């Protein structure tokens, strides 16, 4: 083989490497089946709590116990929306933490975040049976907030 | 309205670029008016106009905070200062891609007017621009309209709200896209199986311009990091920094190979190969930050789907060019004999070093990817690897840069070294003095680097050609600046109360307390610190919209040293952490980069005269 074919060969190897890398990331992502969070997240007819969180968010860890408790008490359905996160990190988060959510979606394009007007995580929205937002809490949920603001609003 | 006309302009530009690429080669071109200058100039003009209009509309949308355009809602806010509204246009994937394609069309337009005889190259360049435009329109449309029009947007990452980072992408991209012309010219030479004198001149012209912008673009990014990140560092061997230094290294090799080609008709294959590789590396550089292949502080939101598109684009363009090279490059081989003591040999060795340096950086950058594929674990390659390999090799390259200009073309005698003894001796003397001053000893790693740096500077005198002198002196200054700032830098920190004074890093530091200040879109705590009699005002800024904090170091710069102060959050008893960095000779780095770019641009005028 002529020496002039060397650059092409090296390039082919490099491309194969990068291509394999990108595709293997895609595979990992596909296994998790993360969907884009729609603006209408919870189905109508029941109370729901929409919780914007992220795998990297430290304050979210503070409210994780409370979310698990809400799920265990069957108080209301929790819908998690991962914000400014990645599929890999979310997968890792799911493997390492108990899942308090009825469903997890991810706001990949930022549109849902704009629609809800969130400026950080965690933020939670209480939705009534007609799909209206009846309470919004910015920051991690506390026992106090659940007792005084969330539960009284559930009728 | 903006979105409609913006997208329409993009389609018009696309049509013109496709026409420019394909029509001259088809049967339509039987009518020779499709092959003459006017056709190419017209198509390039339409392409440039369309993209200028599109970019102008997007900038306007950001400036007036038109949140009907989704991109503006996601990345801007009404409270932002107007200059960052403008620079925020390219502080995201879609906007920066539009900026890049606009620059492709700018170069194409100028190319069609300055070198209109290079028709095959113009067609090739049209194809490159078309490919990028297709990518832009169909996967990264900046004019997507928002489903919900918000009253205010998400703002711009505060780290990007800085003048250095407003200028860094445009300058860097002007460097990257400039190499697209070198690529197109190389492909055209391979296609036509010949390199005319005009083509070589055109190559030299555009490579010089691209390299000048790339130099200043990289330096600006480094300068921003130094000012903004708060610990006085300016280069971190971050994958994205690496990916920008590689086209620069190959660009330097290409530039010098072109000198050999012009003067001696040698290195034709090297010029062709480096032209192809340069643009490929530039494209990899531009795209690696947004494809999810490598993550770093630079990454835009990573999207593997876009990564596939990008990889396909690079594969097709570079694959085709390298295939052409593989098949036809042997006809460009020159039967050139190299005597060991000659400028020719000096340039060959310099090329070899530049390629080794590029491969060193490339290996360190893709090693983590390789390891993740092979052993499934993520490893990281850091500064120690790069510094231990790169720095000595770079020093040898600069040593060559001191010696080669003194050599004659074709053949010289070993005695040529006598011409350089004075400069070398003076360099050693100067380096010894420098090391004693900064380190109190000559037994330091800094010694060989400072010797080479000073030798390089002094070897340029007496002046043979001003552009060469300017650029090489600048390179020497950069080397000395990096060496001294890195090795002789001092830092010290202490908790201080208002009104107290302390000696930090051998300097008298007085802290006069901190007060709250209000910026247009931030709240800050500003301290007043007096160092050696200079008043400095370091800040901690909080941006409520983005929910982020930044440190604004206060810097007092002179050529001899930078005084760099960072203030921490308040701790108990009204104390603040005051951190002083002293960076000797660091300004030489930025001045050197400017000098190199000016020298390069100057050389254009110089060659024109000849």
PDB file of N, CA, C and O in Angstrom, chain B residues 152-211:
ATOM      1  N   UNK B 152     -40.431  36.591  29.963  1.00  0.00           N
ATOM      2  CA  UNK B 152     -38.991  36.779  30.048  1.00  0.00           C
ATOM      3  C   UNK B 152     -38.277  35.446  29.926  1.00  0.00           C
ATOM      4  O   UNK B 152     -38.862  34.400  30.179  1.00  0.00           O
ATOM      5  N   UNK B 153     -37.036  35.497  29.522  1.00  0.00           N
ATOM      6  CA  UNK B 153     -36.320  34.277  29.190  1.00  0.00           C
ATOM      7  C   UNK B 153     -35.485  33.730  30.336  1.00  0.00           C
ATOM      8  O   UNK B 153     -35.538  34.218  31.466  1.00  0.00           O
ATOM      9  N   UNK B 154     -34.720  32.692  30.010  1.00  0.00           N
ATOM     10  CA  UNK B 154     -33.931  32.007  31.022  1.00  0.00           C
ATOM     11  C   UNK B 154     -32.569  32.650  31.251  1.00  0.00           C
ATOM     12  O   UNK B 154     -31.837  32.242  32.123  1.00  0.00           O
ATOM     13  N   UNK B 155     -32.223  33.646  30.441  1.00  0.00           N
ATOM     14  CA  UNK B 155     -30.958  34.335  30.656  1.00  0.00           C
ATOM     15  C   UNK B 155     -29.772  33.608  30.064  1.00  0.00           C
ATOM     16  O   UNK B 155     -29.881  32.520  29.513  1.00  0.00           O
ATOM     17  N   UNK B 156     -28.629  34.226  30.198  1.00  0.00           N
ATOM     18  CA  UNK B 156     -27.392  33.682  29.656  1.00  0.00           C
ATOM     19  C   UNK B 156     -26.468  33.312  30.805  1.00  0.00           C
ATOM     20  O   UNK B 156     -26.355  34.040  31.780  1.00  0.00           O
ATOM     21  N   UNK B 157     -25.826  32.138  30.712  1.00  0.00           N
ATOM     22  CA  UNK B 157     -24.848  31.721  31.711  1.00  0.00           C
ATOM     23  C   UNK B 157     -23.919  32.890  32.076  1.00  0.00           C
ATOM     24  O   UNK B 157     -23.250  33.429  31.197  1.00  0.00           O
ATOM     25  N   UNK B 158     -23.904  33.279  33.347  1.00  0.00           N
ATOM     26  CA  UNK B 158     -23.109  34.445  33.740  1.00  0.00           C
ATOM     27  C   UNK B 158     -21.632  34.361  33.375  1.00  0.00           C
ATOM     28  O   UNK B 158     -20.994  35.380  33.179  1.00  0.00           O
ATOM     29  N   UNK B 159     -21.117  33.132  33.286  1.00  0.00           N
ATOM     30  CA  UNK B 159     -19.707  33.003  32.898  1.00  0.00           C
ATOM     31  C   UNK B 159     -19.480  33.556  31.498  1.00  0.00           C
ATOM     32  O   UNK B 159     -18.389  33.974  31.148  1.00  0.00           O
ATOM     33  N   UNK B 160     -20.553  33.521  30.668  1.00  0.00           N
ATOM     34  CA  UNK B 160     -20.423  34.000  29.304  1.00  0.00           C
ATOM     35  C   UNK B 160     -20.624  35.503  29.210  1.00  0.00           C
ATOM     36  O   UNK B 160     -20.445  36.093  28.160  1.00  0.00           O
ATOM     37  N   UNK B 161     -21.044  36.130  30.329  1.00  0.00           N
ATOM     38  CA  UNK B 161     -21.297  37.572  30.288  1.00  0.00           C
ATOM     39  C   UNK B 161     -20.003  38.319  30.581  1.00  0.00           C
ATOM     40  O   UNK B 161     -19.833  38.952  31.619  1.00  0.00           O
ATOM     41  N   UNK B 162     -19.111  38.219  29.621  1.00  0.00           N
ATOM     42  CA  UNK B 162     -17.791  38.833  29.787  1.00  0.00           C
ATOM     43  C   UNK B 162     -17.269  39.167  28.401  1.00  0.00           C
ATOM     44  O   UNK B 162     -17.519  38.432  27.448  1.00  0.00           O
ATOM     45  N   UNK B 163     -16.539  40.274  28.299  1.00  0.00           N
ATOM     46  CA  UNK B 163     -16.110  40.740  26.974  1.00  0.00           C
ATOM     47  C   UNK B 163     -15.194  39.735  26.280  1.00  0.00           C
ATOM     48  O   UNK B 163     -15.263  39.527  25.073  1.00  0.00           O
ATOM     49  N   UNK B 164     -14.371  39.065  27.109  1.00  0.00           N
ATOM     50  CA  UNK B 164     -13.466  38.079  26.502  1.00  0.00           C
ATOM     51  C   UNK B 164     -14.241  36.979  25.826  1.00  0.00           C
ATOM     52  O   UNK B 164     -13.904  36.521  24.735  1.00  0.00           O
ATOM     53  N   UNK B 165     -15.314  36.554  26.481  1.00  0.00           N
ATOM     54  CA  UNK B 165     -16.081  35.466  25.919  1.00  0.00           C
ATOM     55  C   UNK B 165     -17.081  35.942  24.885  1.00  0.00           C
ATOM     56  O   UNK B 165     -17.685  35.150  24.199  1.00  0.00           O
ATOM     57  N   UNK B 166     -17.264  37.238  24.769  1.00  0.00           N
ATOM     58  CA  UNK B 166     -18.076  37.743  23.668  1.00  0.00           C
ATOM     59  C   UNK B 166     -17.252  37.701  22.391  1.00  0.00           C
ATOM     60  O   UNK B 166     -17.774  37.414  21.315  1.00  0.00           O
ATOM     61  N   UNK B 167     -15.949  37.959  22.515  1.00  0.00           N
ATOM     62  CA  UNK B 167     -15.094  38.038  21.323  1.00  0.00           C
ATOM     63  C   UNK B 167     -14.471  36.710  20.935  1.00  0.00           C
ATOM     64  O   UNK B 167     -14.137  36.471  19.781  1.00  0.00           O
ATOM     65  N   UNK B 168     -14.290  35.826  21.915  1.00  0.00           N
ATOM     66  CA  UNK B 168     -13.559  34.588  21.667  1.00  0.00           C
ATOM     67  C   UNK B 168     -14.174  33.723  20.552  1.00  0.00           C
ATOM     68  O   UNK B 168     -13.456  33.323  19.630  1.00  0.00           O
ATOM     69  N   UNK B 169     -15.495  33.402  20.595  1.00  0.00           N
ATOM     70  CA  UNK B 169     -16.035  32.565  19.513  1.00  0.00           C
ATOM     71  C   UNK B 169     -15.897  33.198  18.126  1.00  0.00           C
ATOM     72  O   UNK B 169     -15.417  32.523  17.207  1.00  0.00           O
ATOM     73  N   UNK B 170     -16.270  34.471  17.926  1.00  0.00           N
ATOM     74  CA  UNK B 170     -16.122  35.011  16.566  1.00  0.00           C
ATOM     75  C   UNK B 170     -14.682  34.940  16.048  1.00  0.00           C
ATOM     76  O   UNK B 170     -14.463  34.539  14.909  1.00  0.00           O
ATOM     77  N   UNK B 171     -13.718  35.307  16.875  1.00  0.00           N
ATOM     78  CA  UNK B 171     -12.331  35.291  16.403  1.00  0.00           C
ATOM     79  C   UNK B 171     -11.868  33.869  16.128  1.00  0.00           C
ATOM     80  O   UNK B 171     -11.218  33.581  15.116  1.00  0.00           O
ATOM     81  N   UNK B 172     -12.219  32.951  17.034  1.00  0.00           N
ATOM     82  CA  UNK B 172     -11.812  31.560  16.863  1.00  0.00           C
ATOM     83  C   UNK B 172     -12.431  30.974  15.595  1.00  0.00           C
ATOM     84  O   UNK B 172     -11.761  30.303  14.806  1.00  0.00           O
ATOM     85  N   UNK B 173     -13.742  31.245  15.405  1.00  0.00           N
ATOM     86  CA  UNK B 173     -14.436  30.682  14.237  1.00  0.00           C
ATOM     87  C   UNK B 173     -13.881  31.260  12.936  1.00  0.00           C
ATOM     88  O   UNK B 173     -13.824  30.557  11.918  1.00  0.00           O
ATOM     89  N   UNK B 174     -13.476  32.537  12.959  1.00  0.00           N
ATOM     90  CA  UNK B 174     -12.853  33.106  11.752  1.00  0.00           C
ATOM     91  C   UNK B 174     -11.586  32.325  11.418  1.00  0.00           C
ATOM     92  O   UNK B 174     -11.226  32.153  10.253  1.00  0.00           O
ATOM     93  N   UNK B 175     -10.898  31.848  12.454  1.00  0.00           N
ATOM     94  CA  UNK B 175      -9.720  31.012  12.222  1.00  0.00           C
ATOM     95  C   UNK B 175     -10.109  29.659  11.648  1.00  0.00           C
ATOM     96  O   UNK B 175      -9.582  29.212  10.626  1.00  0.00           O
ATOM     97  N   UNK B 176     -11.071  28.992  12.317  1.00  0.00           N
ATOM     98  CA  UNK B 176     -11.508  27.662  11.858  1.00  0.00           C
ATOM     99  C   UNK B 176     -11.982  27.707  10.404  1.00  0.00           C
ATOM    100  O   UNK B 176     -11.564  26.895   9.572  1.00  0.00           O
ATOM    101  N   UNK B 177     -12.898  28.655  10.114  1.00  0.00           N
ATOM    102  CA  UNK B 177     -13.508  28.661   8.782  1.00  0.00           C
ATOM    103  C   UNK B 177     -12.512  29.073   7.712  1.00  0.00           C
ATOM    104  O   UNK B 177     -12.640  28.669   6.559  1.00  0.00           O
ATOM    105  N   UNK B 178     -11.507  29.863   8.068  1.00  0.00           N
ATOM    106  CA  UNK B 178     -10.498  30.246   7.086  1.00  0.00           C
ATOM    107  C   UNK B 178      -9.820  29.037   6.470  1.00  0.00           C
ATOM    108  O   UNK B 178      -9.460  29.026   5.292  1.00  0.00           O
ATOM    109  N   UNK B 179      -9.652  27.984   7.277  1.00  0.00           N
ATOM    110  CA  UNK B 179      -9.000  26.784   6.746  1.00  0.00           C
ATOM    111  C   UNK B 179      -9.862  26.053   5.729  1.00  0.00           C
ATOM    112  O   UNK B 179      -9.369  25.171   5.014  1.00  0.00           O
ATOM    113  N   UNK B 180     -11.150  26.399   5.664  1.00  0.00           N
ATOM    114  CA  UNK B 180     -12.004  25.758   4.666  1.00  0.00           C
ATOM    115  C   UNK B 180     -11.518  26.113   3.264  1.00  0.00           C
ATOM    116  O   UNK B 180     -11.633  25.306   2.337  1.00  0.00           O
ATOM    117  N   UNK B 181     -10.949  27.306   3.107  1.00  0.00           N
ATOM    118  CA  UNK B 181     -10.441  27.694   1.792  1.00  0.00           C
ATOM    119  C   UNK B 181      -9.184  26.916   1.442  1.00  0.00           C
ATOM    120  O   UNK B 181      -8.991  26.508   0.294  1.00  0.00           O
ATOM    121  N   UNK B 182      -8.333  26.694   2.450  1.00  0.00           N
ATOM    122  CA  UNK B 182      -7.130  25.892   2.200  1.00  0.00           C
ATOM    123  C   UNK B 182      -7.540  24.482   1.781  1.00  0.00           C
ATOM    124  O   UNK B 182      -6.973  23.893   0.848  1.00  0.00           O
ATOM    125  N   UNK B 183      -8.549  23.943   2.464  1.00  0.00           N
ATOM    126  CA  UNK B 183      -9.087  22.615   2.137  1.00  0.00           C
ATOM    127  C   UNK B 183      -9.571  22.588   0.692  1.00  0.00           C
ATOM    128  O   UNK B 183      -9.211  21.702  -0.088  1.00  0.00           O
ATOM    129  N   UNK B 184     -10.383  23.597   0.343  1.00  0.00           N
ATOM    130  CA  UNK B 184     -10.948  23.644  -1.003  1.00  0.00           C
ATOM    131  C   UNK B 184      -9.848  23.763  -2.054  1.00  0.00           C
ATOM    132  O   UNK B 184      -9.913  23.118  -3.110  1.00  0.00           O
ATOM    133  N   UNK B 185      -8.845  24.574  -1.781  1.00  0.00           N
ATOM    134  CA  UNK B 185      -7.747  24.740  -2.743  1.00  0.00           C
ATOM    135  C   UNK B 185      -6.945  23.454  -2.888  1.00  0.00           C
ATOM    136  O   UNK B 185      -6.551  23.073  -4.003  1.00  0.00           O
ATOM    137  N   UNK B 186      -6.729  22.758  -1.779  1.00  0.00           N
ATOM    138  CA  UNK B 186      -5.980  21.489  -1.842  1.00  0.00           C
ATOM    139  C   UNK B 186      -6.752  20.464  -2.668  1.00  0.00           C
ATOM    140  O   UNK B 186      -6.186  19.766  -3.520  1.00  0.00           O
ATOM    141  N   UNK B 187      -8.054  20.379  -2.406  1.00  0.00           N
ATOM    142  CA  UNK B 187      -8.884  19.434  -3.168  1.00  0.00           C
ATOM    143  C   UNK B 187      -8.859  19.787  -4.650  1.00  0.00           C
ATOM    144  O   UNK B 187      -8.752  18.908  -5.520  1.00  0.00           O
ATOM    145  N   UNK B 188      -8.901  21.079  -4.926  1.00  0.00           N
ATOM    146  CA  UNK B 188      -8.906  21.486  -6.332  1.00  0.00           C
ATOM    147  C   UNK B 188      -7.574  21.139  -6.994  1.00  0.00           C
ATOM    148  O   UNK B 188      -7.539  20.734  -8.161  1.00  0.00           O
ATOM    149  N   UNK B 189      -6.476  21.273  -6.254  1.00  0.00           N
ATOM    150  CA  UNK B 189      -5.167  20.918  -6.818  1.00  0.00           C
ATOM    151  C   UNK B 189      -5.100  19.425  -7.118  1.00  0.00           C
ATOM    152  O   UNK B 189      -4.614  19.001  -8.175  1.00  0.00           O
ATOM    153  N   UNK B 190      -5.614  18.611  -6.176  1.00  0.00           N
ATOM    154  CA  UNK B 190      -5.613  17.159  -6.374  1.00  0.00           C
ATOM    155  C   UNK B 190      -6.524  16.774  -7.535  1.00  0.00           C
ATOM    156  O   UNK B 190      -6.211  15.901  -8.339  1.00  0.00           O
ATOM    157  N   UNK B 191      -7.672  17.448  -7.614  1.00  0.00           N
ATOM    158  CA  UNK B 191      -8.636  17.144  -8.665  1.00  0.00           C
ATOM    159  C   UNK B 191      -8.049  17.442 -10.027  1.00  0.00           C
ATOM    160  O   UNK B 191      -8.194  16.658 -10.971  1.00  0.00           O
ATOM    161  N   UNK B 192      -7.394  18.605 -10.136  1.00  0.00           N
ATOM    162  CA  UNK B 192      -6.856  19.007 -11.429  1.00  0.00           C
ATOM    163  C   UNK B 192      -5.460  18.451 -11.671  1.00  0.00           C
ATOM    164  O   UNK B 192      -4.871  18.685 -12.718  1.00  0.00           O
ATOM    165  N   UNK B 193      -4.930  17.744 -10.664  1.00  0.00           N
ATOM    166  CA  UNK B 193      -3.601  17.133 -10.747  1.00  0.00           C
ATOM    167  C   UNK B 193      -2.500  18.142 -11.005  1.00  0.00           C
ATOM    168  O   UNK B 193      -1.483  17.831 -11.610  1.00  0.00           O
ATOM    169  N   UNK B 194      -2.691  19.364 -10.541  1.00  0.00           N
ATOM    170  CA  UNK B 194      -1.592  20.320 -10.644  1.00  0.00           C
ATOM    171  C   UNK B 194      -1.767  21.443  -9.639  1.00  0.00           C
ATOM    172  O   UNK B 194      -2.876  21.757  -9.220  1.00  0.00           O
ATOM    173  N   UNK B 195      -0.604  22.021  -9.254  1.00  0.00           N
ATOM    174  CA  UNK B 195      -0.630  23.164  -8.345  1.00  0.00           C
ATOM    175  C   UNK B 195      -0.034  24.351  -9.075  1.00  0.00           C
ATOM    176  O   UNK B 195       1.184  24.449  -9.211  1.00  0.00           O
ATOM    177  N   UNK B 196      -0.881  25.256  -9.531  1.00  0.00           N
ATOM    178  CA  UNK B 196      -0.364  26.413 -10.246  1.00  0.00           C
ATOM    179  C   UNK B 196       0.218  27.419  -9.254  1.00  0.00           C
ATOM    180  O   UNK B 196      -0.038  27.360  -8.051  1.00  0.00           O
ATOM    181  N   UNK B 197       1.011  28.348  -9.789  1.00  0.00           N
ATOM    182  CA  UNK B 197       1.603  29.385  -8.931  1.00  0.00           C
ATOM    183  C   UNK B 197       0.501  30.210  -8.277  1.00  0.00           C
ATOM    184  O   UNK B 197       0.603  30.599  -7.112  1.00  0.00           O
ATOM    185  N   UNK B 198      -0.567  30.465  -9.045  1.00  0.00           N
ATOM    186  CA  UNK B 198      -1.699  31.218  -8.493  1.00  0.00           C
ATOM    187  C   UNK B 198      -2.336  30.493  -7.327  1.00  0.00           C
ATOM    188  O   UNK B 198      -2.722  31.093  -6.325  1.00  0.00           O
ATOM    189  N   UNK B 199      -2.456  29.161  -7.468  1.00  0.00           N
ATOM    190  CA  UNK B 199      -3.079  28.389  -6.410  1.00  0.00           C
ATOM    191  C   UNK B 199      -2.235  28.441  -5.142  1.00  0.00           C
ATOM    192  O   UNK B 199      -2.748  28.588  -4.036  1.00  0.00           O
ATOM    193  N   UNK B 200      -0.924  28.333  -5.326  1.00  0.00           N
ATOM    194  CA  UNK B 200      -0.030  28.368  -4.165  1.00  0.00           C
ATOM    195  C   UNK B 200      -0.121  29.731  -3.477  1.00  0.00           C
ATOM    196  O   UNK B 200      -0.187  29.831  -2.248  1.00  0.00           O
ATOM    197  N   UNK B 201      -0.169  30.776  -4.296  1.00  0.00           N
ATOM    198  CA  UNK B 201      -0.285  32.126  -3.727  1.00  0.00           C
ATOM    199  C   UNK B 201      -1.590  32.269  -2.952  1.00  0.00           C
ATOM    200  O   UNK B 201      -1.623  32.831  -1.863  1.00  0.00           O
ATOM    201  N   UNK B 202      -2.664  31.734  -3.547  1.00  0.00           N
ATOM    202  CA  UNK B 202      -3.965  31.809  -2.875  1.00  0.00           C
ATOM    203  C   UNK B 202      -3.931  31.048  -1.552  1.00  0.00           C
ATOM    204  O   UNK B 202      -4.433  31.519  -0.525  1.00  0.00           O
ATOM    205  N   UNK B 203      -3.331  29.863  -1.579  1.00  0.00           N
ATOM    206  CA  UNK B 203      -3.213  29.065  -0.355  1.00  0.00           C
ATOM    207  C   UNK B 203      -2.497  29.850   0.731  1.00  0.00           C
ATOM    208  O   UNK B 203      -2.968  29.933   1.870  1.00  0.00           O
ATOM    209  N   UNK B 204      -1.344  30.447   0.370  1.00  0.00           N
ATOM    210  CA  UNK B 204      -0.557  31.194   1.345  1.00  0.00           C
ATOM    211  C   UNK B 204      -1.387  32.320   1.934  1.00  0.00           C
ATOM    212  O   UNK B 204      -1.401  32.570   3.144  1.00  0.00           O
ATOM    213  N   UNK B 205      -2.128  33.014   1.063  1.00  0.00           N
ATOM    214  CA  UNK B 205      -2.928  34.166   1.476  1.00  0.00           C
ATOM    215  C   UNK B 205      -3.959  33.773   2.528  1.00  0.00           C
ATOM    216  O   UNK B 205      -4.024  34.363   3.611  1.00  0.00           O
ATOM    217  N   UNK B 206      -4.752  32.748   2.226  1.00  0.00           N
ATOM    218  CA  UNK B 206      -5.854  32.409   3.128  1.00  0.00           C
ATOM    219  C   UNK B 206      -5.376  31.681   4.369  1.00  0.00           C
ATOM    220  O   UNK B 206      -5.943  31.844   5.450  1.00  0.00           O
ATOM    221  N   UNK B 207      -4.334  30.868   4.257  1.00  0.00           N
ATOM    222  CA  UNK B 207      -3.784  30.194   5.438  1.00  0.00           C
ATOM    223  C   UNK B 207      -3.251  31.229   6.425  1.00  0.00           C
ATOM    224  O   UNK B 207      -3.455  31.117   7.634  1.00  0.00           O
ATOM    225  N   UNK B 208      -2.590  32.278   5.893  1.00  0.00           N
ATOM    226  CA  UNK B 208      -2.054  33.331   6.766  1.00  0.00           C
ATOM    227  C   UNK B 208      -3.173  34.014   7.537  1.00  0.00           C
ATOM    228  O   UNK B 208      -3.078  34.200   8.760  1.00  0.00           O
ATOM    229  N   UNK B 209      -4.241  34.362   6.836  1.00  0.00           N
ATOM    230  CA  UNK B 209      -5.365  35.034   7.490  1.00  0.00           C
ATOM    231  C   UNK B 209      -6.004  34.123   8.543  1.00  0.00           C
ATOM    232  O   UNK B 209      -6.256  34.528   9.685  1.00  0.00           O
ATOM    233  N   UNK B 210      -6.259  32.874   8.154  1.00  0.00           N
ATOM    234  CA  UNK B 210      -6.893  31.934   9.083  1.00  0.00           C
ATOM    235  C   UNK B 210      -6.036  31.755  10.336  1.00  0.00           C
ATOM    236  O   UNK B 210      -6.536  31.766  11.463  1.00  0.00           O
ATOM    237  N   UNK B 211      -4.729  31.601  10.139  1.00  0.00           N
ATOM    238  CA  UNK B 211      -3.827  31.375  11.259  1.00  0.00           C
ATOM    239  C   UNK B 211      -3.789  32.590  12.183  1.00  0.00           C
ATOM    240  O   UNK B 211      -3.764  32.453  13.411  1.00  0.00           O
TER     241      UNK B 211
END
